[in-house]
Amino acid sequence: EDQVTQSPEALRLQEGESSSLNCSYTVSGLRGLFWYRQDPGKGPEFLFTLYSAGEEKEKERLKATLTKKESFLHITAPKPEDSATYLCAVRPGDSNYQLIWGAGTKLIIKP
Amino acid sequence: GAVVSQHPSWVICKSGTSVKIECRSLDFQATTMFWYRQFPKQSLMLMATSNEGSKATYEQGVEKDKFLINHASLTLSTLTVTSAHPEDSSFYICSAPGGGATDTQYFGPGTRLTVL
């Protein structure tokens, strides 16, 4: 069964304290792994798409990496404005664009 | 590029009334759109896949007659919640693949529905 698990559920960091969020997945034929950021009361905002093991992508303080079993979202020297829920999703090989979603990690950055 | 809009952003209605939510792809065409609902502190739940010019595909447990979907053009899909009840109160979000060869889905800002 296709499944996505994110950990931790919540993470509190001090401003400037780097850390990583985890997204573990089991899927038949990965066609893509996606990271989104969601602020309260808003729709998810696209961050990254990763397609194959070893791939990395960066955007400002965020860096996403992918292995055959999991993906990490590394946050370097975070700022309070990075506080949000980070969602991970995968697209199985046989899906019509449908995504399997993780439950999300709520990140809180304290000044 | 790849902007998706929703209207309205929030709506309050009385129990028993119907509410229509619009989802538009502003700068690309979308033959497929997705409708999700999200309860507080929970992840996204796919309700249905909207296909331009054909019937929507509903996920198991989603009532087709209650959540009517119309995808009449390549840039517009609508979700109508018929005879809404308080338990239908939720955050409804649409998404669409961004066009071209991309697999990435882009999301609208969401619609907060409150049924009194």
PDB file of N, CA and C in Angstrom, chain A residues 1-88:
ATOM      1  N   GLU A   1       0.844  -1.197   0.000  1.00  0.00           N
ATOM      2  CA  GLU A   1       0.000   0.000   0.000  1.00  0.00           C
ATOM      3  C   GLU A   1       0.878   1.245   0.000  1.00  0.00           C
ATOM      4  N   ASP A   2       0.532   2.209  -0.857  1.00  0.00           N
ATOM      5  CA  ASP A   2       1.282   3.456  -0.916  1.00  0.00           C
ATOM      6  C   ASP A   2       1.078   4.254   0.371  1.00  0.00           C
ATOM      7  N   GLN A   3       2.172   4.764   0.919  1.00  0.00           N
ATOM      8  CA  GLN A   3       2.079   5.444   2.215  1.00  0.00           C
ATOM      9  C   GLN A   3       3.165   6.490   2.351  1.00  0.00           C
ATOM     10  N   VAL A   4       2.829   7.577   3.026  1.00  0.00           N
ATOM     11  CA  VAL A   4       3.785   8.643   3.308  1.00  0.00           C
ATOM     12  C   VAL A   4       3.707   8.987   4.790  1.00  0.00           C
ATOM     13  N   THR A   5       4.858   9.005   5.464  1.00  0.00           N
ATOM     14  CA  THR A   5       4.917   9.306   6.890  1.00  0.00           C
ATOM     15  C   THR A   5       5.889  10.445   7.124  1.00  0.00           C
ATOM     16  N   GLN A   6       5.427  11.484   7.800  1.00  0.00           N
ATOM     17  CA  GLN A   6       6.295  12.620   8.103  1.00  0.00           C
ATOM     18  C   GLN A   6       6.621  12.655   9.591  1.00  0.00           C
ATOM     19  N   SER A   7       7.856  13.056   9.865  1.00  0.00           N
ATOM     20  CA  SER A   7       8.258  13.208  11.264  1.00  0.00           C
ATOM     21  C   SER A   7       9.248  14.359  11.397  1.00  0.00           C
ATOM     22  N   PRO A   8       9.254  15.024  12.570  1.00  0.00           N
ATOM     23  CA  PRO A   8       8.294  14.854  13.657  1.00  0.00           C
ATOM     24  C   PRO A   8       6.957  15.511  13.319  1.00  0.00           C
ATOM     25  N   GLU A   9       5.963  15.320  14.170  1.00  0.00           N
ATOM     26  CA  GLU A   9       4.669  15.986  13.967  1.00  0.00           C
ATOM     27  C   GLU A   9       4.812  17.484  14.140  1.00  0.00           C
ATOM     28  N   ALA A  10       5.623  17.873  15.108  1.00  0.00           N
ATOM     29  CA  ALA A  10       5.846  19.288  15.378  1.00  0.00           C
ATOM     30  C   ALA A  10       7.299  19.486  15.781  1.00  0.00           C
ATOM     31  N   LEU A  11       7.819  20.652  15.469  1.00  0.00           N
ATOM     32  CA  LEU A  11       9.224  20.942  15.767  1.00  0.00           C
ATOM     33  C   LEU A  11       9.345  22.408  16.145  1.00  0.00           C
ATOM     34  N   ARG A  12       9.881  22.634  17.322  1.00  0.00           N
ATOM     35  CA  ARG A  12      10.103  24.010  17.782  1.00  0.00           C
ATOM     36  C   ARG A  12      11.602  24.286  17.793  1.00  0.00           C
ATOM     37  N   LEU A  13      12.000  25.343  17.143  1.00  0.00           N
ATOM     38  CA  LEU A  13      13.407  25.707  17.049  1.00  0.00           C
ATOM     39  C   LEU A  13      13.591  27.167  17.421  1.00  0.00           C
ATOM     40  N   GLN A  14      14.766  27.479  17.881  1.00  0.00           N
ATOM     41  CA  GLN A  14      15.124  28.873  18.059  1.00  0.00           C
ATOM     42  C   GLN A  14      15.555  29.446  16.707  1.00  0.00           C
ATOM     43  N   GLU A  15      15.359  30.709  16.516  1.00  0.00           N
ATOM     44  CA  GLU A  15      15.826  31.361  15.299  1.00  0.00           C
ATOM     45  C   GLU A  15      17.316  31.083  15.111  1.00  0.00           C
ATOM     46  N   GLY A  16      17.675  30.639  13.908  1.00  0.00           N
ATOM     47  CA  GLY A  16      19.069  30.332  13.615  1.00  0.00           C
ATOM     48  C   GLY A  16      19.471  28.892  13.872  1.00  0.00           C
ATOM     49  N   GLU A  17      18.590  28.126  14.496  1.00  0.00           N
ATOM     50  CA  GLU A  17      18.907  26.735  14.835  1.00  0.00           C
ATOM     51  C   GLU A  17      18.517  25.827  13.676  1.00  0.00           C
ATOM     52  N   SER A  18      19.467  25.296  12.970  1.00  0.00           N
ATOM     53  CA  SER A  18      19.202  24.461  11.786  1.00  0.00           C
ATOM     54  C   SER A  18      18.672  23.085  12.179  1.00  0.00           C
ATOM     55  N   SER A  19      17.870  22.484  11.304  1.00  0.00           N
ATOM     56  CA  SER A  19      17.330  21.154  11.573  1.00  0.00           C
ATOM     57  C   SER A  19      16.807  20.548  10.271  1.00  0.00           C
ATOM     58  N   SER A  20      16.243  19.354  10.379  1.00  0.00           N
ATOM     59  CA  SER A  20      15.714  18.655   9.207  1.00  0.00           C
ATOM     60  C   SER A  20      14.363  18.042   9.508  1.00  0.00           C
ATOM     61  N   LEU A  21      13.511  18.025   8.493  1.00  0.00           N
ATOM     62  CA  LEU A  21      12.224  17.343   8.558  1.00  0.00           C
ATOM     63  C   LEU A  21      12.314  16.101   7.683  1.00  0.00           C
ATOM     64  N   ASN A  22      11.633  15.035   8.117  1.00  0.00           N
ATOM     65  CA  ASN A  22      11.728  13.769   7.400  1.00  0.00           C
ATOM     66  C   ASN A  22      10.414  13.388   6.742  1.00  0.00           C
ATOM     67  N   CYS A  23      10.513  12.785   5.569  1.00  0.00           N
ATOM     68  CA  CYS A  23       9.359  12.250   4.857  1.00  0.00           C
ATOM     69  C   CYS A  23       9.735  10.861   4.347  1.00  0.00           C
ATOM     70  N   SER A  24       9.175   9.825   4.976  1.00  0.00           N
ATOM     71  CA  SER A  24       9.431   8.451   4.552  1.00  0.00           C
ATOM     72  C   SER A  24       8.280   7.980   3.682  1.00  0.00           C
ATOM     73  N   TYR A  25       8.597   7.219   2.659  1.00  0.00           N
ATOM     74  CA  TYR A  25       7.525   6.810   1.758  1.00  0.00           C
ATOM     75  C   TYR A  25       7.705   5.373   1.282  1.00  0.00           C
ATOM     76  N   THR A  26       6.574   4.738   1.007  1.00  0.00           N
ATOM     77  CA  THR A  26       6.558   3.463   0.292  1.00  0.00           C
ATOM     78  C   THR A  26       5.541   3.639  -0.827  1.00  0.00           C
ATOM     79  N   VAL A  27       6.001   3.441  -2.035  1.00  0.00           N
ATOM     80  CA  VAL A  27       5.133   3.684  -3.180  1.00  0.00           C
ATOM     81  C   VAL A  27       5.590   2.797  -4.329  1.00  0.00           C
ATOM     82  N   SER A  28       4.634   2.428  -5.150  1.00  0.00           N
ATOM     83  CA  SER A  28       4.966   1.622  -6.325  1.00  0.00           C
ATOM     84  C   SER A  28       5.331   2.554  -7.471  1.00  0.00           C
ATOM     85  N   GLY A  29       6.612   2.597  -7.798  1.00  0.00           N
ATOM     86  CA  GLY A  29       7.028   3.409  -8.932  1.00  0.00           C
ATOM     87  C   GLY A  29       6.887   4.899  -8.693  1.00  0.00           C
ATOM     88  N   LEU A  30       7.830   5.497  -8.019  1.00  0.00           N
ATOM     89  CA  LEU A  30       7.757   6.924  -7.694  1.00  0.00           C
ATOM     90  C   LEU A  30       7.881   7.768  -8.961  1.00  0.00           C
ATOM     91  N   ARG A  31       6.880   8.644  -9.163  1.00  0.00           N
ATOM     92  CA  ARG A  31       6.955   9.569 -10.299  1.00  0.00           C
ATOM     93  C   ARG A  31       7.324  10.973  -9.855  1.00  0.00           C
ATOM     94  N   GLY A  32       7.336  11.169  -8.546  1.00  0.00           N
ATOM     95  CA  GLY A  32       7.727  12.478  -8.055  1.00  0.00           C
ATOM     96  C   GLY A  32       7.417  12.599  -6.578  1.00  0.00           C
ATOM     97  N   LEU A  33       8.267  13.336  -5.853  1.00  0.00           N
ATOM     98  CA  LEU A  33       8.028  13.644  -4.445  1.00  0.00           C
ATOM     99  C   LEU A  33       7.985  15.156  -4.331  1.00  0.00           C
ATOM    100  N   PHE A  34       6.990  15.645  -3.617  1.00  0.00           N
ATOM    101  CA  PHE A  34       6.716  17.077  -3.591  1.00  0.00           C
ATOM    102  C   PHE A  34       6.744  17.596  -2.154  1.00  0.00           C
ATOM    103  N   TRP A  35       7.316  18.767  -1.983  1.00  0.00           N
ATOM    104  CA  TRP A  35       7.266  19.469  -0.705  1.00  0.00           C
ATOM    105  C   TRP A  35       6.458  20.753  -0.895  1.00  0.00           C
ATOM    106  N   TYR A  36       5.569  20.968   0.081  1.00  0.00           N
ATOM    107  CA  TYR A  36       4.761  22.175   0.095  1.00  0.00           C
ATOM    108  C   TYR A  36       4.856  22.815   1.472  1.00  0.00           C
ATOM    109  N   ARG A  37       4.621  24.104   1.493  1.00  0.00           N
ATOM    110  CA  ARG A  37       4.503  24.848   2.742  1.00  0.00           C
ATOM    111  C   ARG A  37       3.066  25.340   2.854  1.00  0.00           C
ATOM    112  N   GLN A  38       2.463  25.196   4.042  1.00  0.00           N
ATOM    113  CA  GLN A  38       1.103  25.694   4.221  1.00  0.00           C
ATOM    114  C   GLN A  38       1.034  26.573   5.452  1.00  0.00           C
ATOM    115  N   ASP A  39       0.591  27.794   5.259  1.00  0.00           N
ATOM    116  CA  ASP A  39       0.337  28.708   6.361  1.00  0.00           C
ATOM    117  C   ASP A  39      -1.114  28.556   6.794  1.00  0.00           C
ATOM    118  N   PRO A  40      -1.425  28.881   8.057  1.00  0.00           N
ATOM    119  CA  PRO A  40      -2.800  28.709   8.553  1.00  0.00           C
ATOM    120  C   PRO A  40      -3.815  29.451   7.688  1.00  0.00           C
ATOM    121  N   GLY A  41      -4.886  28.758   7.309  1.00  0.00           N
ATOM    122  CA  GLY A  41      -5.954  29.384   6.542  1.00  0.00           C
ATOM    123  C   GLY A  41      -5.629  29.641   5.090  1.00  0.00           C
ATOM    124  N   LYS A  42      -4.560  29.021   4.584  1.00  0.00           N
ATOM    125  CA  LYS A  42      -4.179  29.215   3.186  1.00  0.00           C
ATOM    126  C   LYS A  42      -3.942  27.878   2.500  1.00  0.00           C
ATOM    127  N   GLY A  43      -3.942  27.906   1.175  1.00  0.00           N
ATOM    128  CA  GLY A  43      -3.634  26.706   0.422  1.00  0.00           C
ATOM    129  C   GLY A  43      -2.149  26.416   0.432  1.00  0.00           C
ATOM    130  N   PRO A  44      -1.763  25.165   0.169  1.00  0.00           N
ATOM    131  CA  PRO A  44      -0.341  24.811   0.137  1.00  0.00           C
ATOM    132  C   PRO A  44       0.406  25.582  -0.948  1.00  0.00           C
ATOM    133  N   GLU A  45       1.612  25.980  -0.605  1.00  0.00           N
ATOM    134  CA  GLU A  45       2.486  26.693  -1.539  1.00  0.00           C
ATOM    135  C   GLU A  45       3.600  25.751  -1.970  1.00  0.00           C
ATOM    136  N   PHE A  46       3.758  25.584  -3.274  1.00  0.00           N
ATOM    137  CA  PHE A  46       4.745  24.654  -3.801  1.00  0.00           C
ATOM    138  C   PHE A  46       6.167  25.087  -3.461  1.00  0.00           C
ATOM    139  N   LEU A  47       6.978  24.107  -3.036  1.00  0.00           N
ATOM    140  CA  LEU A  47       8.380  24.370  -2.763  1.00  0.00           C
ATOM    141  C   LEU A  47       9.290  23.635  -3.750  1.00  0.00           C
ATOM    142  N   PHE A  48       9.222  22.292  -3.738  1.00  0.00           N
ATOM    143  CA  PHE A  48      10.147  21.495  -4.539  1.00  0.00           C
ATOM    144  C   PHE A  48       9.470  20.258  -5.118  1.00  0.00           C
ATOM    145  N   THR A  49      10.001  19.798  -6.244  1.00  0.00           N
ATOM    146  CA  THR A  49       9.703  18.483  -6.783  1.00  0.00           C
ATOM    147  C   THR A  49      11.016  17.741  -6.952  1.00  0.00           C
ATOM    148  N   LEU A  50      11.056  16.488  -6.475  1.00  0.00           N
ATOM    149  CA  LEU A  50      12.228  15.633  -6.633  1.00  0.00           C
ATOM    150  C   LEU A  50      11.795  14.373  -7.359  1.00  0.00           C
ATOM    151  N   TYR A  51      12.629  13.898  -8.265  1.00  0.00           N
ATOM    152  CA  TYR A  51      12.227  12.766  -9.093  1.00  0.00           C
ATOM    153  C   TYR A  51      13.036  11.498  -8.872  1.00  0.00           C
ATOM    154  N   SER A  52      14.326  11.643  -8.532  1.00  0.00           N
ATOM    155  CA  SER A  52      15.142  10.436  -8.435  1.00  0.00           C
ATOM    156  C   SER A  52      16.100  10.534  -7.259  1.00  0.00           C
ATOM    157  N   ALA A  53      16.485   9.344  -6.746  1.00  0.00           N
ATOM    158  CA  ALA A  53      17.387   9.274  -5.601  1.00  0.00           C
ATOM    159  C   ALA A  53      18.684  10.006  -5.915  1.00  0.00           C
ATOM    160  N   GLY A  54      19.127  10.787  -4.940  1.00  0.00           N
ATOM    161  CA  GLY A  54      20.345  11.566  -5.105  1.00  0.00           C
ATOM    162  C   GLY A  54      20.094  13.003  -5.528  1.00  0.00           C
ATOM    163  N   GLU A  55      18.888  13.278  -5.920  1.00  0.00           N
ATOM    164  CA  GLU A  55      18.550  14.629  -6.376  1.00  0.00           C
ATOM    165  C   GLU A  55      18.433  15.574  -5.180  1.00  0.00           C
ATOM    166  N   GLU A  56      18.886  16.800  -5.369  1.00  0.00           N
ATOM    167  CA  GLU A  56      18.794  17.836  -4.349  1.00  0.00           C
ATOM    168  C   GLU A  56      18.306  19.125  -4.987  1.00  0.00           C
ATOM    169  N   LYS A  57      17.520  19.890  -4.218  1.00  0.00           N
ATOM    170  CA  LYS A  57      17.095  21.201  -4.694  1.00  0.00           C
ATOM    171  C   LYS A  57      17.135  22.184  -3.535  1.00  0.00           C
ATOM    172  N   GLU A  58      17.454  23.428  -3.847  1.00  0.00           N
ATOM    173  CA  GLU A  58      17.583  24.447  -2.812  1.00  0.00           C
ATOM    174  C   GLU A  58      16.783  25.690  -3.162  1.00  0.00           C
ATOM    175  N   LYS A  59      16.299  26.332  -2.101  1.00  0.00           N
ATOM    176  CA  LYS A  59      15.611  27.608  -2.258  1.00  0.00           C
ATOM    177  C   LYS A  59      15.781  28.374  -0.961  1.00  0.00           C
ATOM    178  N   GLU A  60      16.540  29.423  -1.029  1.00  0.00           N
ATOM    179  CA  GLU A  60      16.818  30.255   0.140  1.00  0.00           C
ATOM    180  C   GLU A  60      17.362  29.387   1.282  1.00  0.00           C
ATOM    181  N   ARG A  61      16.675  29.307   2.398  1.00  0.00           N
ATOM    182  CA  ARG A  61      17.181  28.551   3.549  1.00  0.00           C
ATOM    183  C   ARG A  61      16.770  27.080   3.528  1.00  0.00           C
ATOM    184  N   LEU A  62      16.087  26.663   2.493  1.00  0.00           N
ATOM    185  CA  LEU A  62      15.575  25.299   2.398  1.00  0.00           C
ATOM    186  C   LEU A  62      16.351  24.472   1.378  1.00  0.00           C
ATOM    187  N   LYS A  63      16.560  23.206   1.736  1.00  0.00           N
ATOM    188  CA  LYS A  63      17.197  22.271   0.818  1.00  0.00           C
ATOM    189  C   LYS A  63      16.505  20.934   0.951  1.00  0.00           C
ATOM    190  N   ALA A  64      16.057  20.376  -0.160  1.00  0.00           N
ATOM    191  CA  ALA A  64      15.371  19.095  -0.154  1.00  0.00           C
ATOM    192  C   ALA A  64      16.247  18.045  -0.805  1.00  0.00           C
ATOM    193  N   THR A  65      16.289  16.861  -0.183  1.00  0.00           N
ATOM    194  CA  THR A  65      17.067  15.751  -0.711  1.00  0.00           C
ATOM    195  C   THR A  65      16.182  14.519  -0.799  1.00  0.00           C
ATOM    196  N   LEU A  66      16.605  13.560  -1.630  1.00  0.00           N
ATOM    197  CA  LEU A  66      15.788  12.372  -1.870  1.00  0.00           C
ATOM    198  C   LEU A  66      16.646  11.125  -1.922  1.00  0.00           C
ATOM    199  N   THR A  67      16.191  10.078  -1.201  1.00  0.00           N
ATOM    200  CA  THR A  67      16.780   8.743  -1.337  1.00  0.00           C
ATOM    201  C   THR A  67      15.668   7.815  -1.817  1.00  0.00           C
ATOM    202  N   LYS A  68      15.955   6.533  -1.891  1.00  0.00           N
ATOM    203  CA  LYS A  68      14.943   5.593  -2.380  1.00  0.00           C
ATOM    204  C   LYS A  68      13.831   5.342  -1.371  1.00  0.00           C
ATOM    205  N   LYS A  69      14.050   5.770  -0.126  1.00  0.00           N
ATOM    206  CA  LYS A  69      13.039   5.503   0.893  1.00  0.00           C
ATOM    207  C   LYS A  69      12.517   6.747   1.589  1.00  0.00           C
ATOM    208  N   GLU A  70      13.264   7.857   1.479  1.00  0.00           N
ATOM    209  CA  GLU A  70      12.850   9.035   2.228  1.00  0.00           C
ATOM    210  C   GLU A  70      13.379  10.315   1.612  1.00  0.00           C
ATOM    211  N   SER A  71      12.805  11.400   2.094  1.00  0.00           N
ATOM    212  CA  SER A  71      13.264  12.721   1.680  1.00  0.00           C
ATOM    213  C   SER A  71      13.443  13.552   2.943  1.00  0.00           C
ATOM    214  N   PHE A  72      14.423  14.448   2.882  1.00  0.00           N
ATOM    215  CA  PHE A  72      14.647  15.365   3.983  1.00  0.00           C
ATOM    216  C   PHE A  72      14.481  16.795   3.486  1.00  0.00           C
ATOM    217  N   LEU A  73      13.892  17.601   4.346  1.00  0.00           N
ATOM    218  CA  LEU A  73      13.841  19.041   4.088  1.00  0.00           C
ATOM    219  C   LEU A  73      14.713  19.695   5.161  1.00  0.00           C
ATOM    220  N   HIS A  74      15.866  20.175   4.721  1.00  0.00           N
ATOM    221  CA  HIS A  74      16.815  20.786   5.639  1.00  0.00           C
ATOM    222  C   HIS A  74      16.545  22.287   5.702  1.00  0.00           C
ATOM    223  N   ILE A  75      16.514  22.800   6.919  1.00  0.00           N
ATOM    224  CA  ILE A  75      16.288  24.232   7.112  1.00  0.00           C
ATOM    225  C   ILE A  75      17.509  24.814   7.808  1.00  0.00           C
ATOM    226  N   THR A  76      18.164  25.718   7.119  1.00  0.00           N
ATOM    227  CA  THR A  76      19.404  26.290   7.634  1.00  0.00           C
ATOM    228  C   THR A  76      19.140  27.692   8.176  1.00  0.00           C
ATOM    229  N   ALA A  77      19.563  27.901   9.409  1.00  0.00           N
ATOM    230  CA  ALA A  77      19.418  29.204  10.073  1.00  0.00           C
ATOM    231  C   ALA A  77      18.020  29.784   9.877  1.00  0.00           C
ATOM    232  N   PRO A  78      17.003  29.069  10.345  1.00  0.00           N
ATOM    233  CA  PRO A  78      15.628  29.514  10.081  1.00  0.00           C
ATOM    234  C   PRO A  78      15.289  30.826  10.766  1.00  0.00           C
ATOM    235  N   LYS A  79      14.297  31.502  10.179  1.00  0.00           N
ATOM    236  CA  LYS A  79      13.777  32.740  10.721  1.00  0.00           C
ATOM    237  C   LYS A  79      12.317  32.518  11.125  1.00  0.00           C
ATOM    238  N   PRO A  80      11.773  33.385  11.960  1.00  0.00           N
ATOM    239  CA  PRO A  80      10.370  33.203  12.382  1.00  0.00           C
ATOM    240  C   PRO A  80       9.392  33.078  11.210  1.00  0.00           C
ATOM    241  N   GLU A  81       9.681  33.738  10.101  1.00  0.00           N
ATOM    242  CA  GLU A  81       8.777  33.657   8.953  1.00  0.00           C
ATOM    243  C   GLU A  81       8.786  32.292   8.265  1.00  0.00           C
ATOM    244  N   ASP A  82       9.703  31.433   8.666  1.00  0.00           N
ATOM    245  CA  ASP A  82       9.708  30.057   8.155  1.00  0.00           C
ATOM    246  C   ASP A  82       8.709  29.176   8.901  1.00  0.00           C
ATOM    247  N   SER A  83       8.111  29.711   9.942  1.00  0.00           N
ATOM    248  CA  SER A  83       7.115  28.948  10.691  1.00  0.00           C
ATOM    249  C   SER A  83       5.919  28.652   9.796  1.00  0.00           C
ATOM    250  N   ALA A  84       5.555  27.374   9.713  1.00  0.00           N
ATOM    251  CA  ALA A  84       4.459  26.917   8.857  1.00  0.00           C
ATOM    252  C   ALA A  84       4.340  25.408   9.035  1.00  0.00           C
ATOM    253  N   THR A  85       3.360  24.827   8.384  1.00  0.00           N
ATOM    254  CA  THR A  85       3.289  23.368   8.292  1.00  0.00           C
ATOM    255  C   THR A  85       3.865  22.963   6.947  1.00  0.00           C
ATOM    256  N   TYR A  86       4.778  22.015   6.979  1.00  0.00           N
ATOM    257  CA  TYR A  86       5.429  21.541   5.764  1.00  0.00           C
ATOM    258  C   TYR A  86       4.860  20.161   5.400  1.00  0.00           C
ATOM    259  N   LEU A  87       4.338  20.083   4.201  1.00  0.00           N
ATOM    260  CA  LEU A  87       3.667  18.882   3.721  1.00  0.00           C
ATOM    261  C   LEU A  87       4.510  18.193   2.665  1.00  0.00           C
ATOM    262  N   CYS A  88       4.525  16.875   2.741  1.00  0.00           N
ATOM    263  CA  CYS A  88       5.220  16.052   1.759  1.00  0.00           C
ATOM    264  C   CYS A  88       4.181  15.189   1.050  1.00  0.00           C
TER     265      CYS A  88
END
